[in-house]
Amino acid sequence: MAHRVADHILARLREWGVRRVYGCPGDGIGGFGDAFDRAGGDPELVRPRRVEAAAFMAAGHARFTGGVGVCAAADEAAAIRLLSGLYDAALDRVPVVALVGQRRRASLGAGGGPEVGLIPLFSDVAEYAQVCATPAQARHLVDQAMRTAAAARGVAVVIVPADVLDEHAVTVPPHGDRAVFSGVGVPAARPVPPAEDLEAAAAVLNRGSRVAILVGQGARGAGPELVQAADVLGAGVAKALLGRDVLPDELPFVTGPIGFLGSRPSDEMVTRCDTLLVVGTGFPYAEWLPEEGRARVVQIDADPRRISARVPVEVGLAGDAGLTLRGLIPLLRYKGERDWRRGIEEDVGEWWRILRRQARQRFEAINPQLVAWELNGRLPDGVVLTCDPGAVTAWWARWLRLREGMRAALSGTLGACGSAVPYAIAARLAFPDRPVIAFVDGEAFQADGMNEMATVAGYRDRLAGSGAPLVFAVFSAVGRPGSRDSAAVPCAAFADLAGLRGISCRDPERVGAVWEEALEAGGPVVLEFTVDAGVVPLPPHIMFDQARQTARAWWHDPDRFGAAAAGFRQKLAEFVEVRRHY
């Protein structure tokens, strides 16, 4: 039975189904430390080495489980350090609740310590932020925070002064005096647009002769409906990075990612289509979408605020992706003319051949594209994949070929450095029997990931699980003299010092073999590849402004000649076969 406010908050989180809280208790929420001990691991406190990582772990938990991730910060100073992870969650519409400690109420306003205005601090990132000023509030503040995070798919914050945590809990407020009696649970909103809107959307899609579909994370769970709609419309499907795992890449009409790090089939299909169906994405980059007036657009999104926010939409359908598509598909007419669809599938097949040729090109150090390509044939079923922002995102997005049942996520909107490692740790704790592989930028590993290797070592038995792979693949770049060299610190050797398994690879001939060694290790592994810094991501087509900015940066880069040569060779691989434009 809960006796103090700290115990009551944990008990209430348990009623909401929370089984894990990521945080670093300290003086501000010291009362939580004892409460977690009394809770007996339900919920469990997972202690990362850095407060920033706690918020990223909560965001990773929410991304992969679909539930609300919960993190905790000890005091005002720690609260500031939560912000990166909370913004990551907020911008990618991921539900996270943060419990934040505060100085004792008696000392507030005295100016004698690190006093921070926490409500203003969280006002931009949080959908909901409140201070628990009295024990009677704890119940409904936790309920409202969980409810808001889940319903709004955003961040909610509960601030608890240290002395309130230690007070005796009020589990049932007394009736009267405007007491609040909140409950647990929030039903999922699954709206379906009205029939007239579905008919208007079908009329637009039926008239199109070159239909393209663009999907994002809001389409997750609607895979069968998307496949059926694409078949009826003779369409191909491009994927925003946050929707990387909505459909498997094995489907011949799935063109892969879109945007700067996207594929050429996605680029050509979307920019050449006469009709575009957008499902569950707020993809923000207009230069990779049809020019205004060049295509008719139908958009499906559960949030009406996102419809027409990126591209003018002729018909907007505010509703759940799967249910809306089920209502729409019977109204669609099968397109017997399949030249557009055949062209898409031929271009996809050619693109995978281009990627294979690019991956097999040789450079002074390992070609990073080869690292991703060699993993394809070795990806375990049901693997969970995470990725850091940066060049490594391109290898993860383009060269990995996802199969049915695989999950993938990254910090899409914020592009938060160092997020891949905490995402992977959270994914493994949530799914102990599933393989987990993180693509980690070498500099991010040195800045942030090394700290969390201590976390991995501390939870080694838990993270080893049933022996399923847990691999942190670090891309350590090496360039010409004078260039920034992230291979200067031996990451695999650091893993050995932390009591983990470290494997390093500098030989292109051994890339496949070391992947197999890491995947068969049966525990956490840091697998370090020394890759050529001259191999840089190139967009599917280069526009004038991009070329000008790239040229300016290139001229000041001491490794510019190596990068130019590598880029020329990559683009040359696209022209070995005759390109087909549909």
XYZ file of C-alpha atoms in Angstrom:
582
model
C 0.000 0.000 0.000
C 1.343 3.445 -0.925
C 2.219 5.588 2.106
C 3.993 8.607 0.683
C 3.440 10.680 -2.428
C 6.421 9.084 -4.174
C 4.939 5.622 -3.585
C 1.530 6.784 -4.745
C 2.905 8.203 -8.005
C 4.667 4.937 -8.806
C 1.554 2.940 -7.923
C -0.528 5.153 -10.200
C 1.949 4.735 -13.053
C 1.719 0.985 -12.499
C -2.058 1.195 -12.892
C -1.466 2.940 -16.216
C 0.634 -0.010 -17.342
C 4.036 1.647 -16.894
C 6.613 -0.995 -16.059
C 9.803 1.003 -16.557
C 10.968 4.542 -15.731
C 14.244 5.915 -17.091
C 15.947 8.352 -14.769
C 18.780 9.451 -12.530
C 17.436 10.182 -9.028
C 19.227 12.756 -6.893
C 18.524 15.202 -4.125
C 15.516 16.746 -5.869
C 13.588 13.499 -6.122
C 15.470 11.492 -3.566
C 12.140 10.242 -2.250
C 11.673 8.327 -5.463
C 14.802 6.280 -4.825
C 13.339 4.617 -1.750
C 9.943 4.355 -3.425
C 11.410 2.396 -6.340
C 13.054 0.040 -3.855
C 9.713 -0.468 -2.109
C 8.016 -1.003 -5.493
C 10.102 -4.134 -5.979
C 10.886 -3.416 -9.612
C 7.321 -2.698 -10.705
C 7.824 -0.159 -12.096
C 11.548 -0.632 -12.499
C 13.982 2.273 -12.405
C 16.493 2.076 -15.254
C 19.480 4.315 -14.497
C 21.374 5.608 -17.541
C 24.668 7.398 -17.004
C 23.388 10.672 -18.445
C 20.107 12.468 -17.852
C 19.843 13.207 -21.574
C 19.849 9.488 -22.258
C 16.887 8.974 -19.897
C 14.660 11.134 -22.102
C 15.906 9.443 -25.292
C 15.264 6.024 -23.746
C 11.720 7.053 -22.869
C 11.245 8.273 -26.451
C 12.698 5.044 -27.826
C 10.423 2.983 -25.587
C 7.395 4.892 -26.879
C 8.471 4.583 -30.518
C 8.787 0.812 -30.417
C 6.036 -0.183 -27.977
C 3.383 2.346 -28.946
C 2.861 3.142 -25.249
C 3.888 6.122 -23.159
C 7.566 6.365 -22.228
C 8.375 7.760 -18.775
C 11.567 9.492 -17.661
C 12.628 11.297 -14.488
C 15.000 14.142 -13.638
C 16.224 14.872 -10.122
C 16.149 18.661 -10.048
C 16.119 21.881 -12.034
C 19.595 21.386 -13.503
C 18.744 17.864 -14.622
C 15.438 19.089 -16.050
C 17.332 21.318 -18.474
C 19.278 18.298 -19.674
C 16.066 16.415 -20.418
C 15.102 18.918 -23.076
C 16.900 17.336 -26.060
C 15.101 14.030 -25.602
C 11.783 15.709 -24.865
C 12.009 17.837 -28.010
C 12.894 14.703 -29.938
C 9.683 13.100 -28.693
C 7.534 16.179 -29.220
C 8.685 16.887 -32.777
C 8.217 13.257 -33.845
C 4.846 13.006 -32.065
C 5.975 10.390 -29.557
C 4.182 10.156 -26.148
C 6.504 10.790 -23.179
C 5.843 11.782 -19.555
C 8.615 13.425 -17.525
C 8.678 13.450 -13.721
C 10.800 16.368 -12.585
C 12.042 17.181 -9.101
C 12.137 20.673 -7.640
C 13.632 22.325 -4.558
C 11.653 22.232 -1.352
C 8.788 24.710 -1.364
C 10.067 26.603 1.666
C 13.233 27.629 -0.216
C 11.535 28.740 -3.433
C 11.934 32.438 -4.167
C 14.890 32.871 -1.849
C 17.475 32.951 -4.636
C 19.751 30.651 -2.675
C 20.205 27.891 -5.213
C 19.721 26.804 -8.818
C 16.152 28.025 -8.974
C 14.697 27.627 -12.483
C 11.239 28.493 -13.728
C 10.279 24.965 -14.722
C 6.843 25.757 -16.150
C 8.288 28.354 -18.575
C 11.146 25.956 -19.328
C 8.765 23.260 -20.537
C 6.145 25.579 -22.029
C 7.350 25.129 -25.608
C 7.988 21.394 -25.594
C 5.145 20.073 -23.411
C 1.465 19.703 -24.163
C 0.900 19.675 -20.398
C 3.074 20.830 -17.476
C 1.942 21.224 -13.881
C 3.447 21.478 -10.378
C 2.208 19.097 -7.683
C 1.821 21.563 -4.823
C -0.077 19.256 -2.467
C -0.418 15.477 -2.046
C -4.074 15.561 -3.086
C -3.016 16.617 -6.590
C -0.714 13.689 -7.294
C -3.407 11.320 -8.499
C -5.042 13.571 -11.055
C -1.772 15.137 -12.251
C -0.328 11.727 -13.095
C -3.601 10.717 -14.748
C -3.800 13.891 -16.797
C -0.153 13.702 -17.829
C -0.500 10.104 -19.034
C -3.806 10.855 -20.742
C -2.467 13.944 -22.495
C 0.750 12.299 -23.681
C -1.149 9.327 -25.114
C -3.976 11.305 -26.728
C -1.927 14.218 -28.067
C 1.105 12.043 -28.882
C 3.367 14.518 -27.190
C 5.163 15.411 -23.978
C 3.627 15.940 -20.542
C 5.522 17.027 -17.421
C 4.717 16.656 -13.712
C 6.925 18.728 -11.388
C 7.111 17.528 -7.783
C 8.896 19.498 -5.036
C 11.143 17.336 -2.885
C 9.158 17.883 0.305
C 5.862 16.946 -1.385
C 7.319 13.597 -2.374
C 7.962 12.800 1.276
C 4.508 13.750 2.518
C 1.874 11.149 3.279
C -0.105 10.294 0.181
C -3.746 11.101 -0.359
C -4.859 8.170 -2.455
C -8.541 9.133 -2.413
C -9.197 12.870 -2.040
C -12.008 13.788 0.379
C -15.307 14.724 -1.249
C -16.117 18.396 -1.448
C -13.965 21.481 -1.749
C -13.663 20.928 -5.522
C -11.749 17.660 -5.200
C -10.795 15.889 -8.447
C -11.498 12.173 -8.929
C -9.706 11.148 -12.120
C -9.467 7.664 -13.587
C -6.988 5.507 -15.450
C -7.059 4.872 -19.179
C -7.580 6.730 -22.434
C -9.454 5.215 -25.381
C -7.787 5.340 -28.769
C -9.429 7.772 -31.153
C -9.972 5.976 -34.461
C -12.129 8.293 -36.551
C -13.454 7.501 -40.024
C -14.196 10.352 -42.470
C -17.791 10.824 -43.678
C -18.948 8.991 -46.794
C -19.028 12.126 -48.939
C -15.352 12.831 -48.201
C -14.394 9.253 -49.090
C -16.305 9.529 -52.358
C -14.600 12.826 -53.222
C -11.183 11.312 -52.531
C -11.981 8.234 -54.628
C -13.056 10.462 -57.533
C -9.669 12.201 -57.530
C -7.685 8.969 -57.248
C -9.753 7.205 -59.915
C -9.050 9.949 -62.458
C -5.283 9.783 -61.975
C -3.194 7.851 -64.487
C 0.114 8.128 -62.590
C -0.681 7.652 -58.898
C 1.990 7.747 -56.191
C 1.576 7.015 -52.478
C 3.708 8.606 -49.744
C 3.488 7.089 -46.258
C 4.832 7.955 -42.820
C 4.661 6.689 -39.261
C 0.943 7.509 -39.058
C 0.347 4.666 -41.515
C 1.953 2.065 -39.243
C -0.435 -0.855 -38.810
C -2.171 -0.141 -42.139
C 0.197 -2.244 -44.243
C -2.400 -4.625 -45.732
C -4.667 -1.731 -46.702
C -1.773 0.161 -48.299
C -0.787 -2.869 -50.345
C -4.367 -3.304 -51.546
C -4.773 0.380 -52.387
C -1.477 0.446 -54.283
C -2.505 -2.616 -56.270
C -5.898 -1.198 -57.256
C -4.436 2.191 -58.184
C -1.376 0.790 -59.944
C 0.734 2.947 -57.649
C 4.137 2.772 -56.048
C 4.785 3.596 -52.390
C 7.526 5.904 -51.097
C 8.333 6.120 -47.388
C 9.273 9.055 -45.182
C 12.103 8.096 -42.824
C 9.775 7.900 -39.815
C 7.680 5.424 -41.812
C 10.668 3.267 -42.739
C 9.025 0.098 -41.386
C 5.437 0.702 -42.537
C 5.939 -1.605 -45.545
C 8.757 -4.062 -46.256
C 11.289 -3.152 -48.931
C 10.857 -6.577 -50.501
C 7.639 -5.465 -52.180
C 8.571 -4.605 -55.792
C 6.501 -1.405 -55.866
C 7.984 0.041 -52.644
C 10.417 2.705 -53.835
C 12.105 3.239 -50.481
C 12.907 6.478 -48.658
C 12.242 9.948 -50.044
C 14.148 13.194 -49.671
C 17.808 14.130 -49.591
C 18.682 10.681 -48.276
C 16.031 8.988 -50.362
C 16.070 6.817 -53.431
C 15.969 7.826 -57.067
C 12.795 5.746 -57.734
C 10.993 7.630 -54.939
C 12.189 10.965 -56.270
C 11.169 10.277 -59.847
C 7.841 8.687 -58.962
C 6.671 11.469 -56.650
C 7.866 14.353 -58.807
C 6.405 12.824 -62.016
C 3.058 11.620 -60.672
C -0.218 13.317 -61.590
C -1.959 12.197 -58.373
C -0.461 11.829 -54.901
C -1.994 10.015 -51.921
C -0.294 11.064 -48.659
C -0.936 8.792 -45.666
C 0.148 9.519 -42.096
C 3.082 11.838 -42.713
C 3.945 15.498 -42.373
C 6.949 15.148 -44.709
C 8.239 18.748 -44.713
C 10.559 19.066 -47.710
C 8.693 20.706 -50.581
C 11.592 20.286 -53.022
C 10.967 16.543 -53.004
C 7.221 16.857 -53.598
C 5.364 17.740 -56.831
C 5.387 21.402 -57.711
C 2.183 23.156 -56.753
C -0.487 22.541 -59.377
C 1.397 19.640 -61.013
C -0.454 16.894 -59.131
C -3.793 16.434 -57.412
C -3.334 15.507 -53.759
C -5.413 13.439 -51.339
C -4.199 13.267 -47.744
C -5.153 10.946 -44.882
C -4.126 11.919 -41.350
C -5.535 11.360 -37.882
C -4.707 14.970 -37.011
C -6.710 17.468 -39.103
C -4.100 20.149 -38.376
C -1.593 18.323 -40.567
C -3.793 18.198 -43.656
C -2.661 20.709 -46.308
C 0.142 21.826 -43.974
C 2.923 20.779 -46.392
C 1.280 20.700 -49.815
C -2.112 22.013 -51.012
C -4.622 19.175 -50.718
C -7.692 18.767 -52.889
C -9.387 16.286 -50.563
C -8.390 15.822 -46.927
C -9.503 12.786 -44.951
C -9.194 13.240 -41.184
C -9.146 9.723 -39.809
C -7.254 6.620 -38.804
C -5.099 5.415 -41.708
C -6.226 1.783 -41.695
C -9.932 2.429 -41.169
C -9.985 5.253 -43.713
C -8.298 3.116 -46.353
C -10.765 0.304 -45.687
C -13.612 2.696 -46.382
C -11.881 4.133 -49.440
C -10.726 0.956 -51.215
C -14.234 -0.293 -52.249
C -14.755 3.069 -54.005
C -11.570 2.799 -56.065
C -11.546 1.506 -59.649
C -8.883 -0.973 -60.694
C -6.513 0.568 -63.213
C -6.057 -1.902 -66.042
C -3.312 0.144 -67.693
C -0.201 -0.925 -65.767
C 2.627 0.819 -67.635
C 3.146 3.282 -64.765
C 3.301 0.488 -62.191
C 5.601 -1.667 -64.342
C 7.924 1.297 -64.810
C 8.069 1.837 -61.053
C 8.911 -1.807 -60.404
C 11.603 -1.848 -63.104
C 13.144 1.310 -61.684
C 13.127 -0.172 -58.159
C 14.890 -3.296 -59.415
C 17.484 -1.200 -61.221
C 18.004 0.950 -58.104
C 18.845 -2.059 -55.949
C 21.411 -3.110 -58.581
C 22.922 0.390 -58.446
C 23.138 0.231 -54.654
C 24.884 -3.123 -54.896
C 27.462 -1.704 -57.335
C 28.040 1.370 -55.174
C 28.496 -0.785 -52.078
C 31.168 -2.850 -53.814
C 33.278 0.129 -54.824
C 36.664 0.223 -53.100
C 38.180 3.190 -51.280
C 41.156 3.760 -49.000
C 39.170 2.571 -45.972
C 35.970 0.516 -45.806
C 33.114 1.764 -47.968
C 30.355 2.484 -45.378
C 27.730 1.460 -47.922
C 29.260 -2.020 -47.925
C 28.706 -2.287 -44.155
C 24.951 -1.850 -44.588
C 24.772 -3.957 -47.744
C 26.552 -6.913 -46.176
C 24.114 -6.835 -43.258
C 21.104 -7.273 -45.553
C 21.501 -11.003 -46.057
C 22.228 -11.448 -42.353
C 19.431 -9.360 -40.795
C 17.670 -11.548 -38.202
C 13.902 -11.892 -38.388
C 12.061 -9.382 -36.212
C 15.110 -7.170 -35.749
C 14.744 -3.695 -34.252
C 16.952 -1.115 -35.991
C 17.957 2.299 -34.667
C 20.132 4.971 -36.237
C 21.971 8.186 -35.437
C 21.603 11.303 -37.589
C 24.360 12.172 -40.040
C 25.958 10.321 -42.926
C 25.209 7.013 -41.215
C 21.496 7.721 -41.776
C 22.007 7.437 -45.535
C 23.568 3.988 -45.286
C 20.779 2.887 -42.900
C 17.975 4.373 -44.996
C 19.073 3.375 -48.500
C 21.131 0.220 -48.262
C 19.206 -1.749 -45.627
C 16.368 -3.797 -47.063
C 13.694 -4.279 -44.409
C 11.542 -7.395 -44.342
C 8.090 -7.951 -42.866
C 8.055 -7.748 -39.060
C 11.196 -5.627 -38.719
C 11.052 -2.318 -36.825
C 13.118 0.799 -37.460
C 13.277 4.251 -35.890
C 15.480 7.315 -35.657
C 15.284 10.898 -34.458
C 13.581 12.106 -37.599
C 12.640 15.749 -37.093
C 15.140 16.931 -34.485
C 18.001 14.774 -35.763
C 19.290 14.394 -32.210
C 22.936 13.385 -32.021
C 23.561 10.277 -29.938
C 19.988 8.970 -29.925
C 20.642 5.562 -31.513
C 22.275 3.984 -28.440
C 19.571 4.891 -25.869
C 16.861 3.930 -28.382
C 18.499 0.531 -28.751
C 18.806 -0.002 -24.991
C 15.130 0.852 -24.499
C 14.106 -1.416 -27.366
C 16.010 -4.334 -25.876
C 14.533 -3.821 -22.405
C 11.043 -3.683 -23.917
C 11.614 -6.738 -26.144
C 14.226 -8.972 -24.465
C 13.984 -11.695 -27.110
C 14.206 -9.525 -30.221
C 17.489 -8.766 -32.011
C 18.499 -5.094 -31.830
C 21.044 -3.350 -34.062
C 22.031 0.316 -33.785
C 23.842 2.227 -36.526
C 25.977 4.640 -34.485
C 27.920 7.643 -35.741
C 31.524 7.470 -34.538
C 31.616 11.011 -33.182
C 28.248 10.579 -31.466
C 29.547 7.403 -29.850
C 32.531 9.261 -28.427
C 30.371 12.167 -27.237
C 27.467 10.211 -25.775
C 27.502 6.503 -26.555
C 30.564 5.657 -24.522
C 28.804 6.834 -21.375
C 25.906 4.504 -22.039
C 28.213 1.541 -22.576
C 28.571 1.723 -18.795
C 24.779 1.455 -18.625
C 24.908 -1.559 -20.942
C 27.570 -3.149 -18.751
C 25.498 -2.495 -15.625
C 22.458 -4.195 -17.154
C 24.423 -6.761 -19.099
C 22.511 -9.806 -17.843
C 19.188 -8.152 -18.644
C 20.292 -6.897 -22.049
C 21.778 -10.232 -23.039
C 18.221 -11.577 -22.815
C 17.812 -14.942 -24.459
C 21.013 -14.492 -26.433
C 19.431 -12.515 -29.258
C 21.928 -10.121 -30.880
C 22.429 -6.639 -29.444
C 24.920 -4.880 -31.701
C 26.100 -1.269 -31.605
C 27.645 -0.840 -35.061
C 29.930 2.196 -34.857
C 30.981 3.929 -38.088
C 34.343 5.488 -37.250
C 35.438 7.669 -40.152
C 39.042 8.057 -41.255
C 40.102 10.620 -43.864
C 43.101 12.339 -45.313
C 45.637 14.135 -43.061
C 44.133 17.262 -41.522
C 40.519 16.090 -41.798
C 38.346 15.342 -38.804
C 38.978 11.731 -37.874
C 36.473 9.967 -35.605
C 38.556 6.805 -35.797
C 41.147 8.415 -33.522
C 39.502 6.819 -30.463
C 39.297 3.004 -30.601
C 35.639 2.402 -29.775
C 35.863 -1.400 -29.807
C 38.774 -1.273 -27.353
C 36.732 0.991 -25.093
C 33.967 -1.622 -25.100
C 36.478 -4.214 -23.942
C 37.498 -1.898 -21.084
C 33.829 -1.599 -20.092
C 33.575 -5.381 -19.836
C 31.684 -5.779 -23.108
C 32.618 -7.476 -26.350
C 34.438 -5.208 -28.792
C 35.084 -6.160 -32.412
C 36.907 -3.940 -34.887
C 37.066 -4.182 -38.658
C 39.349 -2.327 -41.072
C 39.359 -4.847 -43.915
C 36.556 -4.716 -46.529
C 36.995 -8.443 -47.096
C 35.994 -9.151 -43.490
C 32.848 -7.014 -43.267
C 30.464 -9.935 -43.723
C 32.463 -12.171 -41.392
C 32.541 -9.677 -38.522
C 28.802 -9.085 -38.873
C 28.303 -12.817 -38.414
C 30.672 -12.853 -35.435
C 28.793 -10.005 -33.761
C 25.347 -11.457 -34.451
C 26.380 -14.803 -33.007
C 28.071 -13.379 -29.897
C 25.009 -13.845 -27.675
C 25.380 -10.573 -25.795
C 26.037 -6.844 -26.193
C 28.686 -6.106 -28.817
C 30.340 -2.903 -30.010
C 31.231 -3.568 -33.642
C 33.492 -0.825 -34.970
C 33.991 -0.283 -38.693
C 36.735 2.085 -39.835
C 35.081 3.676 -42.862
C 36.261 6.123 -45.497
C 35.228 9.691 -44.669
C 35.378 10.573 -48.362
C 32.232 8.554 -49.072
C 29.458 11.051 -48.437
C 25.687 10.829 -48.973
C 24.504 12.188 -52.306
C 20.884 13.133 -53.060
C 18.990 11.333 -55.837
C 19.203 14.563 -57.823
C 21.230 17.664 -57.081
C 19.535 21.043 -57.259
C 21.385 24.328 -57.829
C 21.193 25.618 -54.248
C 22.351 22.286 -52.860
C 25.243 22.181 -55.320
C 26.319 25.736 -54.398
C 26.209 25.052 -50.641
C 27.977 21.735 -51.067
C 30.696 23.334 -53.205
C 31.292 26.032 -50.575
C 31.619 23.461 -47.781
C 33.721 21.209 -49.998
C 36.259 23.939 -50.752
C 36.990 24.397 -47.044
C 37.235 20.649 -46.416
C 40.832 19.339 -46.299
C 39.527 16.020 -47.620
C 37.723 17.645 -50.548
C 39.597 15.846 -53.304
C 38.921 12.436 -51.812
C 35.247 13.314 -51.310
C 34.927 14.602 -54.873
C 36.471 11.460 -56.312
C 34.276 9.231 -54.175
C 31.151 11.164 -55.135
C 31.989 10.985 -58.832
C 32.435 7.227 -58.616
C 29.138 6.807 -56.766
C 27.211 8.799 -59.363
C 28.982 6.964 -62.185
C 27.581 3.684 -60.854
C 24.081 4.966 -61.633
C 24.845 5.157 -65.344
C 26.387 1.739 -65.909
C 22.933 0.517 -66.929
C 20.588 2.497 -69.147
C 18.238 4.504 -66.957
C 14.547 4.114 -67.633
C 12.231 7.092 -67.048
C 8.561 6.285 -66.869
